[in-house]
Coordinates of C-alpha atoms and ligand atoms in Angstrom, one line a residue:
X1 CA 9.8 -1.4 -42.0
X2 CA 12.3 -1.5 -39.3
X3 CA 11.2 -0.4 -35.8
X4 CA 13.2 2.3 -35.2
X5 CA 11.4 4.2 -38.3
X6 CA 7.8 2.8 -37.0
X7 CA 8.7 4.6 -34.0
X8 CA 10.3 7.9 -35.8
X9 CA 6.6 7.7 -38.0
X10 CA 4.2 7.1 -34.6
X11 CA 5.6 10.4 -33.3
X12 CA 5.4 12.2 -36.3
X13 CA 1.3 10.8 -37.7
X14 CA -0.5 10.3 -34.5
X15 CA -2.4 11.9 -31.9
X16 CA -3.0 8.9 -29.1
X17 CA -6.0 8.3 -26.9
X18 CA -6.2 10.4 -23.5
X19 CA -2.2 10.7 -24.0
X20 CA -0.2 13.6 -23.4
X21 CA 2.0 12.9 -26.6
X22 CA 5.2 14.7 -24.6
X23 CA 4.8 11.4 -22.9
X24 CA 4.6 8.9 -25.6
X25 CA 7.5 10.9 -27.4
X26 CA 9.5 10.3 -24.4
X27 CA 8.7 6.3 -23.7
X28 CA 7.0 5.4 -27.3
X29 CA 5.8 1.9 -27.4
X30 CA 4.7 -0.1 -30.3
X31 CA 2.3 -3.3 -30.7
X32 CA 3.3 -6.1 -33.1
X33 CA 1.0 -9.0 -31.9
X34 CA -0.5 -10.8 -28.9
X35 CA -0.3 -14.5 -28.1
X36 CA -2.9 -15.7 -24.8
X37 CA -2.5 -13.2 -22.8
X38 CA 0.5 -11.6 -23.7
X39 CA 1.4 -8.5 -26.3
X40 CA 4.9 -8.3 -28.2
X41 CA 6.7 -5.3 -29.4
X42 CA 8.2 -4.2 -32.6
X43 CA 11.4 -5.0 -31.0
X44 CA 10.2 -8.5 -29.5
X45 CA 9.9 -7.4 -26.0
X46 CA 6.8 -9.5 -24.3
X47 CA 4.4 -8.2 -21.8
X48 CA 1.6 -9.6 -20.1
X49 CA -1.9 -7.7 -21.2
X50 CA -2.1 -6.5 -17.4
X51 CA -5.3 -4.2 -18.5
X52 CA -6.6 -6.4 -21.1
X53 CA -6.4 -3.9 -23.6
X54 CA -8.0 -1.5 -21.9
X55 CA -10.3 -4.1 -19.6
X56 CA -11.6 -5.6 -23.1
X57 CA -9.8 -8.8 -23.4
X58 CA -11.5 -11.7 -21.4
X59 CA -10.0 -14.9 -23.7
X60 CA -6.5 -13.5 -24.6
X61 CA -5.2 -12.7 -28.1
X62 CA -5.6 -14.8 -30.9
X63 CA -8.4 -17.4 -29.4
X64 CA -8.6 -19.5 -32.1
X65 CA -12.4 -20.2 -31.7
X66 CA -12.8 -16.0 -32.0
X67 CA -10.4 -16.0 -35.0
X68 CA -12.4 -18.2 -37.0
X69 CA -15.9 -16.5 -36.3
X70 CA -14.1 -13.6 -38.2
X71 CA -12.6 -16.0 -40.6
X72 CA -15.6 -17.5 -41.4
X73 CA -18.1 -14.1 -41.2
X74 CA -15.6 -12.7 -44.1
X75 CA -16.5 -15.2 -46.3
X76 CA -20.3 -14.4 -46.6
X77 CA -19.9 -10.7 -45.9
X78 CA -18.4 -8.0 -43.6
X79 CA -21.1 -5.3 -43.3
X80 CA -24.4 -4.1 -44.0
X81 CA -26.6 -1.6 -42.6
X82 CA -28.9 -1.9 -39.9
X83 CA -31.3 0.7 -40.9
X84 CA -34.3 0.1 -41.1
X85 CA -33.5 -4.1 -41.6
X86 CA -31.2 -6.3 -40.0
X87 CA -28.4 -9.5 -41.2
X88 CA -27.9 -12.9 -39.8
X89 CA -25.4 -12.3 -36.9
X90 CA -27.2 -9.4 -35.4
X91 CA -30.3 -11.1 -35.4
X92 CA -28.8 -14.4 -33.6
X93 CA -26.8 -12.1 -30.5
X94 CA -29.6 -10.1 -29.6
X95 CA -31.6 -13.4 -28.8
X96 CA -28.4 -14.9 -27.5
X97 CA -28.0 -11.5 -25.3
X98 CA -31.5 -11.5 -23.7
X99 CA -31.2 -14.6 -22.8
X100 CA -28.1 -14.2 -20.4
X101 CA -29.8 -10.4 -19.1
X102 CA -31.2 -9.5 -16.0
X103 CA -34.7 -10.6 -16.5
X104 CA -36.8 -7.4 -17.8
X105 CA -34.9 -6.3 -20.4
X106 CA -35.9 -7.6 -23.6
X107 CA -34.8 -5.4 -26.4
X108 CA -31.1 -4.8 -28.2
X109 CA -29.9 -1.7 -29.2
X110 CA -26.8 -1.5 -31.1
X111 CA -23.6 0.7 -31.4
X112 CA -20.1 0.6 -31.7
X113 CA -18.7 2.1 -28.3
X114 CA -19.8 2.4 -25.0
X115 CA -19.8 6.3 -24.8
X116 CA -22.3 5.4 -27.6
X117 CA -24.1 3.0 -25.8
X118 CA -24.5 5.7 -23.3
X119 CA -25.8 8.6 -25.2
X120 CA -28.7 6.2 -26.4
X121 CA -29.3 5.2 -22.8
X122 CA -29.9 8.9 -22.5
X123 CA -31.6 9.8 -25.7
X124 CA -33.5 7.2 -25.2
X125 CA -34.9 7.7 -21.4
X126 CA -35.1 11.4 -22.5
X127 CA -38.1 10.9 -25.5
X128 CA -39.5 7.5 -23.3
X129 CA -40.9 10.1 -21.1
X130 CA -41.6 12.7 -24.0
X131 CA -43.4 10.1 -26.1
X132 CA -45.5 9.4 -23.0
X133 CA -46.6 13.1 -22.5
X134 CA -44.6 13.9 -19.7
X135 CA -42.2 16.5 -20.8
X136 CA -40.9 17.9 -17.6
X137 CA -39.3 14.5 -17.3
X138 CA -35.4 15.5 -18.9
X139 CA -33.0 16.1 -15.8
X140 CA -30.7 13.2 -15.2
X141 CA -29.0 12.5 -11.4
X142 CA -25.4 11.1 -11.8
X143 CA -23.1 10.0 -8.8
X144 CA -20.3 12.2 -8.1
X145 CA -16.6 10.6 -9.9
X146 CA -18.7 8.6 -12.6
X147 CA -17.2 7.9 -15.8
X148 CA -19.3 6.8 -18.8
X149 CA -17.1 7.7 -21.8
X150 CA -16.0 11.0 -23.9
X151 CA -18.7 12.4 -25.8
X152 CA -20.7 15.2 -24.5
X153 CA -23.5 13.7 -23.7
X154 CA -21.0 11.3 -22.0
X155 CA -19.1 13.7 -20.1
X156 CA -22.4 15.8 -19.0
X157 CA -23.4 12.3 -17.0
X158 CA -19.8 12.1 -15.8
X159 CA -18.3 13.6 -13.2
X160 CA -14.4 13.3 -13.0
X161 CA -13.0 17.3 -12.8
X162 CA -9.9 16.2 -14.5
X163 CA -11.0 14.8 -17.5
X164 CA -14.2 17.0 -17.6
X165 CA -13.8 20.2 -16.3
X166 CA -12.6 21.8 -19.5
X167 CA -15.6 21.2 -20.8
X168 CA -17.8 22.7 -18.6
X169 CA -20.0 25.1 -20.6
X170 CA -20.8 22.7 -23.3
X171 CA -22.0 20.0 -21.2
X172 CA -25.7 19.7 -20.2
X173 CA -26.3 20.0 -16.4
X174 CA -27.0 17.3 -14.0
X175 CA -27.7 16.6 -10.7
X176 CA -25.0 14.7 -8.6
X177 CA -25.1 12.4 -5.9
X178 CA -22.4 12.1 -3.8
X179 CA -20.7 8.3 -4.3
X180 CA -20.0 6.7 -0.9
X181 CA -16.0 6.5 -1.3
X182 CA -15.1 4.4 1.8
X183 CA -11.8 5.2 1.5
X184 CA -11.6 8.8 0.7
X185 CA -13.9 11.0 -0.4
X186 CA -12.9 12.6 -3.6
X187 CA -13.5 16.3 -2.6
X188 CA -11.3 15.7 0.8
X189 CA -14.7 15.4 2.5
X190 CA -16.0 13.3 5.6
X191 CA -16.2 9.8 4.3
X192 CA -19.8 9.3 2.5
X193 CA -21.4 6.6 3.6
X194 CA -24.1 4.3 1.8
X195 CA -26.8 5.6 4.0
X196 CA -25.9 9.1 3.3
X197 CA -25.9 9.0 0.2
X198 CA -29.2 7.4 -0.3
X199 CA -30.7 9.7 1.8
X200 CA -29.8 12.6 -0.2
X201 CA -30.7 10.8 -3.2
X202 CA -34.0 10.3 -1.7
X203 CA -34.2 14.1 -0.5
X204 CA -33.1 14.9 -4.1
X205 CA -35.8 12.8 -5.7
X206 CA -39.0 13.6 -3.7
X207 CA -38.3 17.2 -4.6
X208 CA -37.7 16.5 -7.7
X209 CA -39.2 13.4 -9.3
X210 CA -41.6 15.3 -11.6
X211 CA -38.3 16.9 -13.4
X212 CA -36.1 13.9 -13.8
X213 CA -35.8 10.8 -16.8
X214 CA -33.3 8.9 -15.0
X215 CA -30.6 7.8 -12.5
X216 CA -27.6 6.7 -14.7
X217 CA -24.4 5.4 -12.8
X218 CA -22.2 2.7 -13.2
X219 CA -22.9 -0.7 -11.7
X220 CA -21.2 -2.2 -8.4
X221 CA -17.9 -0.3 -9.4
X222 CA -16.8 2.7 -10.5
X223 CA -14.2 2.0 -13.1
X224 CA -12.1 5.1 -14.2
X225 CA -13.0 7.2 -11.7
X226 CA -10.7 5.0 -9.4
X227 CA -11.8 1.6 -9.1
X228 CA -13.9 2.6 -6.4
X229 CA -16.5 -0.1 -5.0
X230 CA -19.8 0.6 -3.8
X231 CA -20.4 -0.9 -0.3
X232 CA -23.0 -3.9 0.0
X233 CA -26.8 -2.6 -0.5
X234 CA -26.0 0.7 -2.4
X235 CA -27.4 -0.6 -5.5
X236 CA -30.4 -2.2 -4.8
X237 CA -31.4 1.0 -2.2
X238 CA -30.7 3.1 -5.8
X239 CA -33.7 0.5 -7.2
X240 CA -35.6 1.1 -4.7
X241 CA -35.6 4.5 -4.9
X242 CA -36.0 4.9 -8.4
X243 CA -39.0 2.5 -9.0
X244 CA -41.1 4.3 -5.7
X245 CA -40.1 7.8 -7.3
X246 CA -40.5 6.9 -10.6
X247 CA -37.7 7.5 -12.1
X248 CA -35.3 5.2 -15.1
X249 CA -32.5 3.5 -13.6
X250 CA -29.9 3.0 -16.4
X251 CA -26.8 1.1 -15.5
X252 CA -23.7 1.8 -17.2
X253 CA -21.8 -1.7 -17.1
X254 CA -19.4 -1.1 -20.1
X255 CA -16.7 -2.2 -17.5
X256 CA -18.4 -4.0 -15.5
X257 CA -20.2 -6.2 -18.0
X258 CA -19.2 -9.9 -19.4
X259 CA -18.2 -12.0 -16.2
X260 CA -15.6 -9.3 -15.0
X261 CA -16.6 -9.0 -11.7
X262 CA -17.9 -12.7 -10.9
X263 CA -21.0 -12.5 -12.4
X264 CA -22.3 -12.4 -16.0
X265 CA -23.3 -8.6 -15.0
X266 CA -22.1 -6.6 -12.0
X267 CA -25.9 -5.9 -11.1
X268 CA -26.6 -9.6 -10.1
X269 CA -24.3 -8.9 -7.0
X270 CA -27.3 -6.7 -5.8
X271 CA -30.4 -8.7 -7.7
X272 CA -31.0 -5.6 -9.3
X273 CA -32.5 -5.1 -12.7
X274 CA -32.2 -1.6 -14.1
X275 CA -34.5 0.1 -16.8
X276 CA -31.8 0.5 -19.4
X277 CA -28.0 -1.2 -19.6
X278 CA -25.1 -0.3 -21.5
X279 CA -22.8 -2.7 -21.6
X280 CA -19.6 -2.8 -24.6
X281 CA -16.0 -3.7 -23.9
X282 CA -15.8 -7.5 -23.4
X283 CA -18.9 -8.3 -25.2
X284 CA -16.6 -9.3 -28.1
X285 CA -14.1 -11.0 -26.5
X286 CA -11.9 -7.7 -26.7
X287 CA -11.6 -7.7 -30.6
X288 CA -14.3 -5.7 -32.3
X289 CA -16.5 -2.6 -31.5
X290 CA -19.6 -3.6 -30.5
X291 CA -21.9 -2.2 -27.7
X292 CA -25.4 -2.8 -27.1
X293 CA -28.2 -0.8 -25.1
X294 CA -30.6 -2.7 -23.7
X295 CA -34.1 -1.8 -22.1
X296 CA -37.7 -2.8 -20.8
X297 CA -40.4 -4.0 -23.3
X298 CA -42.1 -0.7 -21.8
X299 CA -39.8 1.6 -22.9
X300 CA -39.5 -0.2 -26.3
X301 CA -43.6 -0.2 -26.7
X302 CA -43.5 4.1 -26.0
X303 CA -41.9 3.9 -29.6
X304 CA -43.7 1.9 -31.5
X305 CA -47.0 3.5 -32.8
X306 CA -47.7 4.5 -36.4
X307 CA -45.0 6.6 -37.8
X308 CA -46.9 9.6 -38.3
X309 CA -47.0 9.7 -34.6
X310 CA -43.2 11.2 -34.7
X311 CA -42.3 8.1 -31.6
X312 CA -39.3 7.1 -33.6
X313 CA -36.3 6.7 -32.1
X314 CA -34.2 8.6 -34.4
X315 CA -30.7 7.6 -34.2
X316 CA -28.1 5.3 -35.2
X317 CA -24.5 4.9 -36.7
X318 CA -22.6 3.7 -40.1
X319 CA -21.5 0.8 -38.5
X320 CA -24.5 -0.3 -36.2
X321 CA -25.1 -4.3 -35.8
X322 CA -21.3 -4.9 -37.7
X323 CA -21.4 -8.6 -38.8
X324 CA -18.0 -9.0 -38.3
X325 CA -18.6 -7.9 -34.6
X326 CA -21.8 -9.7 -34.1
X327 CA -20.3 -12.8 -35.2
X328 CA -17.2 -12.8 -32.8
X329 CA -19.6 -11.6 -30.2
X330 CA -21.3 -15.2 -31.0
X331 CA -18.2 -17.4 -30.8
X332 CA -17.6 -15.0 -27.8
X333 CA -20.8 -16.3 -26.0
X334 CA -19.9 -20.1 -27.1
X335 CA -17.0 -19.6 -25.2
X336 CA -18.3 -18.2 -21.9
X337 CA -20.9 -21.2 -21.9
X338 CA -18.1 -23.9 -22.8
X339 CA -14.9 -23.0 -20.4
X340 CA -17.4 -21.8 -18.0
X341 CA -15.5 -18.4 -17.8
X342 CA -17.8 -16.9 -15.0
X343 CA -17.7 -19.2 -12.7
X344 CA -13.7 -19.4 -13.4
X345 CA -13.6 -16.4 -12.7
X346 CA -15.3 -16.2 -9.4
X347 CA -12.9 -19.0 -8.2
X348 CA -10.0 -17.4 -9.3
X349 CA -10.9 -14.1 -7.6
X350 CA -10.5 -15.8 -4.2
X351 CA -6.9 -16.8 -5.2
X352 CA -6.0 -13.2 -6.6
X353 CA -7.6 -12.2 -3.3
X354 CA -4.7 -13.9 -1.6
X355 CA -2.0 -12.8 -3.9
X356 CA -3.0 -9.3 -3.2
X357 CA -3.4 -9.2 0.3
X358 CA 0.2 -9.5 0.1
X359 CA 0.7 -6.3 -1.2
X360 CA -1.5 -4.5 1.9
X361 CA 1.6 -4.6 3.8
X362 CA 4.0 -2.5 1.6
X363 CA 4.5 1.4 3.3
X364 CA 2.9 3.2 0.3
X365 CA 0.0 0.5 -0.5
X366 CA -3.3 2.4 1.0
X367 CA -6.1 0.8 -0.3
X368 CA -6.7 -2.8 -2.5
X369 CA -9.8 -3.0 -3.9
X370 CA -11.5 -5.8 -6.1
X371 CA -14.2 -7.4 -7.6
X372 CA -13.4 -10.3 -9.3
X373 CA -10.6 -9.5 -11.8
X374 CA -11.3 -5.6 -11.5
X375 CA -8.5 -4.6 -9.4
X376 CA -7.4 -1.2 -7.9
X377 CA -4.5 -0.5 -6.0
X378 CA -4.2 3.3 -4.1
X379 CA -0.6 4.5 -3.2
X380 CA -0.5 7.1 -0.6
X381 CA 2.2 9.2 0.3
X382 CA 1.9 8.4 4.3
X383 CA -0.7 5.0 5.0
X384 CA -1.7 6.0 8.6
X385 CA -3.1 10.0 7.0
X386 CA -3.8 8.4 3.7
X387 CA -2.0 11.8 2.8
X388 CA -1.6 10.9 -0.9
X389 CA 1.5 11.6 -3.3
X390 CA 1.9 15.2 -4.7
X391 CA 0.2 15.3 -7.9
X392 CA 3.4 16.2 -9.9
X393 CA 4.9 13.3 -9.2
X394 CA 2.7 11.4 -11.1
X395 CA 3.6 8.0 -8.9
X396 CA 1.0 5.9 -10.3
X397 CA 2.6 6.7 -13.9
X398 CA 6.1 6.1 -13.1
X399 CA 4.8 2.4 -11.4
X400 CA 3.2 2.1 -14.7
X401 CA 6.7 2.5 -16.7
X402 CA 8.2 0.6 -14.1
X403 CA 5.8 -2.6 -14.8
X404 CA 6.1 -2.0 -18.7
X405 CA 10.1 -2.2 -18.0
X406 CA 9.7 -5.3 -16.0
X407 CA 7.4 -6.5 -19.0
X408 CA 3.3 -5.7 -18.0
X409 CA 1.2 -3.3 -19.5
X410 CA -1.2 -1.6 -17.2
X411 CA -2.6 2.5 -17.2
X412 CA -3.1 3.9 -13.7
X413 CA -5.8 6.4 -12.9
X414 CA -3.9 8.8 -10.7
X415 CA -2.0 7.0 -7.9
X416 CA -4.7 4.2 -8.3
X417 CA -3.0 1.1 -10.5
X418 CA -5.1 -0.5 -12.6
X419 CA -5.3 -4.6 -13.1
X420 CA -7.4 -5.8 -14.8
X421 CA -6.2 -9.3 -16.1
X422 CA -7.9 -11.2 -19.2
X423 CA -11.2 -13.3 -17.5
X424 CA -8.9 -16.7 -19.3
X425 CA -5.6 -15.8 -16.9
X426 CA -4.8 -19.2 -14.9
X427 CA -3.4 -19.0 -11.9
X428 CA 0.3 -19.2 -12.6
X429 CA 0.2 -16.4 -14.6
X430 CA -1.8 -14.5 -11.6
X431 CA 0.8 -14.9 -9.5
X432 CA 3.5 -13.8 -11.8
X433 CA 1.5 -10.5 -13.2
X434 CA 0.9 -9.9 -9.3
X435 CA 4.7 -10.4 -8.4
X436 CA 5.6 -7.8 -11.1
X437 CA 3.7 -5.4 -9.5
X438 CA 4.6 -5.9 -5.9
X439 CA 8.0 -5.5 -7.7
X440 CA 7.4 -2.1 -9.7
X441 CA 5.2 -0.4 -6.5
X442 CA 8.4 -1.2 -4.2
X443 CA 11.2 -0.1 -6.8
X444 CA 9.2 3.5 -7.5
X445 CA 7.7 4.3 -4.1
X446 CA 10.7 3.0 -2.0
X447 CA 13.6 3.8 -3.3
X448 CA 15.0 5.5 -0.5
X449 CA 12.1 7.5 0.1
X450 CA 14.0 10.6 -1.7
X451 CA 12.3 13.6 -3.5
X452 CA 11.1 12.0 -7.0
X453 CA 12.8 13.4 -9.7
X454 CA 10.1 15.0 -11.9
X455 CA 11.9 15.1 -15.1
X456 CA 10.5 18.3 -16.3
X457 CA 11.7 19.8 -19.4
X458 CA 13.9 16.4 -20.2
X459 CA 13.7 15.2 -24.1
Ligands
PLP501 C1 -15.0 2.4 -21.0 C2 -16.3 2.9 -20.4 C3 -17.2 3.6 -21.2 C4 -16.8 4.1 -22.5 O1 -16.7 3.0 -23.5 P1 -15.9 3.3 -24.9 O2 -16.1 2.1 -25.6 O3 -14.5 3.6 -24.5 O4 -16.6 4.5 -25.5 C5 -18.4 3.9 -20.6 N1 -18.7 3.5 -19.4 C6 -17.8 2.9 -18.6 C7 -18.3 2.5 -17.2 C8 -16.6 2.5 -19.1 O5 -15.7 1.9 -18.3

């Protein structure tokens, strides 16, 4: 099929991901294949993955080692249930995944998403204390801008208005914690700082404690809700707190997870170990849904009694424990261990450090932050107010098109542009992804510092 009627048929079939399709309609953009860390277009056009898929990718496309796991899966067989038994692959990650977790947890529970991940983190915390006779225990505290995927139970432990607010009266209520923003304070309120935050945490819990399962927030840095990171201590005081009011600590590291920020999991930073852990994305190397919930061997033992007992954990999904996915997963692991992809990665933060200090200096660059190869990048209207851009004119988008014109891929989230490069990137090709958008950020906030045009109404 030629591409201009793939194109003609995209915007006539589908309905795309957290896309307003009067977008897509207007700048439609189709995939054809991936080589390392770059994507090609029906029409040939190359860019480089600058998001990694949607911060999945951590070897780049078509890793022949990852390939053949598949390759070699499909010939013994693609998928059978977990339900109540369990199949080769499965069997040989979960062993392969304890080993590389904080110590403490020692069970795998599987899914296909994140967001799923999640709302068994939840379920789960939710019945622990249920199945130990301590039913008052089912409030959950969240930090303010969270983001841990799109289902309900998802969005009730999330907190980003624009994404959520709509939803409002069928989400379940939480309490929320304000997130120490160094930078700006979502709300437009006095900057948050750690110990603030902790200390209405702590206010929140000693008040409260007998009424709440669990703390659940992302780990070292919140992903969609900015790319906000949390400053040095924040995590462990959350522990801390959690283990002397006795509440679950689950930490959401979906993003976070897989050697993304420097470590195998973002919660090493802080030596922390939470109750539960979600992790997903890069745990198959970017090309299969997998996700796993992990927890305690105490929270696994409140489940397991005799089955007239009603401790069951009743839940699961058609695809659960996918040997396909399992088995990439596996070659996934190999790889980490033989290119040594976390400690890579630490090294070759330092260097994107560098590259991206460059960048502080243009006029409408506020804010860099990073960990490891989890990058965000906040344009402001006016640097020295940290005034940002008027919300209609959708800066951070139009940088986006810029850099898919110049030939990267990346999604912003607001005025804050994402990069998040595959974990295999080498150095060369840090410097040129960083060059493009140092290039795209000047083009679209500088050009002569006129009114934006806002293209409304254009076809
Ligand atoms: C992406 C993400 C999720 C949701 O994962 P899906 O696989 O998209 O459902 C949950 N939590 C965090 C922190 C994420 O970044």
């Amino acid at each position: 099929m030629n591409s201009v009627d793939l194109i003609e048929k995209s915007k006539r079939y589908l309905w795309l991901p957290f896309t307003q399709m009067k977008d897509y309609d207007e700048n439609p953009l189709i995939i054809e294949s991936g080589e390392g860390i770059k994507l090609k277009d029906i029409n040939g056009k190359e860019y480089y993955d600058g998001f990694s898929s949607l911060w999945l990718n951590v070897h780049g496309h078509r890793k022949k080692e990852l390939d053949n796991a598949i390759k070699e899966q499909l010939g013994k067989i693609a998928h059978s249930t977990l339900l109540g038994m369990t199949n080769v692959p499965a069997t040989e990650l979960a062993e392969k995944l304890i080993k590389i977790t904080p110590e403490g947890l020692t069970r795998v529970f599987y899914s296909d998403s994140g967001a799923e991940a999640v709302e068994i983190a939840i379920k789960m915390s939710f019945q622990y204390w249920q199945n130990l006779g301590r039913a008052n225990k089912r409030k959950f505290v969240t930090m303010t801008n969270g983001y841990h995927g799109d289902t309900i139970g998802a969005i009730s432990v999330g907190s980003i208005d624009l994404f959520h607010q709509v939803y409002g009266s069928l989400m379940f209520e939480t309490y929320k914690v304000p997130f120490p923003y160094v930078y700006r304070h979502p709300s437009g309120d006095p900057v948050q700082t750690r110990d603030e935050s902790l200390a209405q945490l702590e206010s929140l819990l000693k008040d409260h404690h007998e009424e709440i399962a669990a703390v659940i927030m992302e780990s070292m840095m919140q992903g969609a809700g900015g790319m906000i990171l949390m400053p040095d201590g924040f995590l462990s005081g959350i522990r801390e707190l959690c283990t002397k009011y006795n509440v679950l600590l689950i930490l959401d590291e979906v993003a976070t997870g897989f050697g993304r920020t420097g470590k195998m999991f973002a919660c090493e930073h802080e030596g922390v170990t939470p109750d539960l852990m979600t992790v997903g994305k890069g745990i198959t190397g970017g090309y299969l849904p997998i996700a796993v919930t992990f927890t305690t061997e105490e929270i696994y033992q409140a489940f397991y009694d005799h089955y007239e007992n009603m401790k069951t954990f009743f839940h699961g999904h058609s695809y659960t424990g996918n040997q396909l996915g399992c088995a990439v997963a596996l070659a996934n692991l190999d790889l980490f261990q033989k290119e040594d992809i976390v400690n890579q990665v630490k090294r070759k933060s330092v260097y994107l450090e560098q590259l991206l200090s460059e960048l502080k200096s243009l006029s409408h660059v506020g804010d860099i932050r990073q960990l490891g190869f989890m990058v965000g990048i906040e344009l402001v209207k006016d640097k020295t107010t940290k005034e940002p851009f008027p919300f209609e004119a959708r800066t951070g988008y139009h940088v986006t098109l810029k850099l898919r014109e110049l030939g990267m891929l990346t999604r912003p989230l607001g005025d804050v542009i994402v990069f998040m490069p595959p974990l295999a990137s080498t150095e060369q090709e840090l410097k040129e992804m960083v060059h493009l958008l140092k290039k795209a950020i000047v083009l679209v906030t500088e050009k002569e510092e006129e009114p934006v045009e806002y293209e409304v109404g254009r076809r």
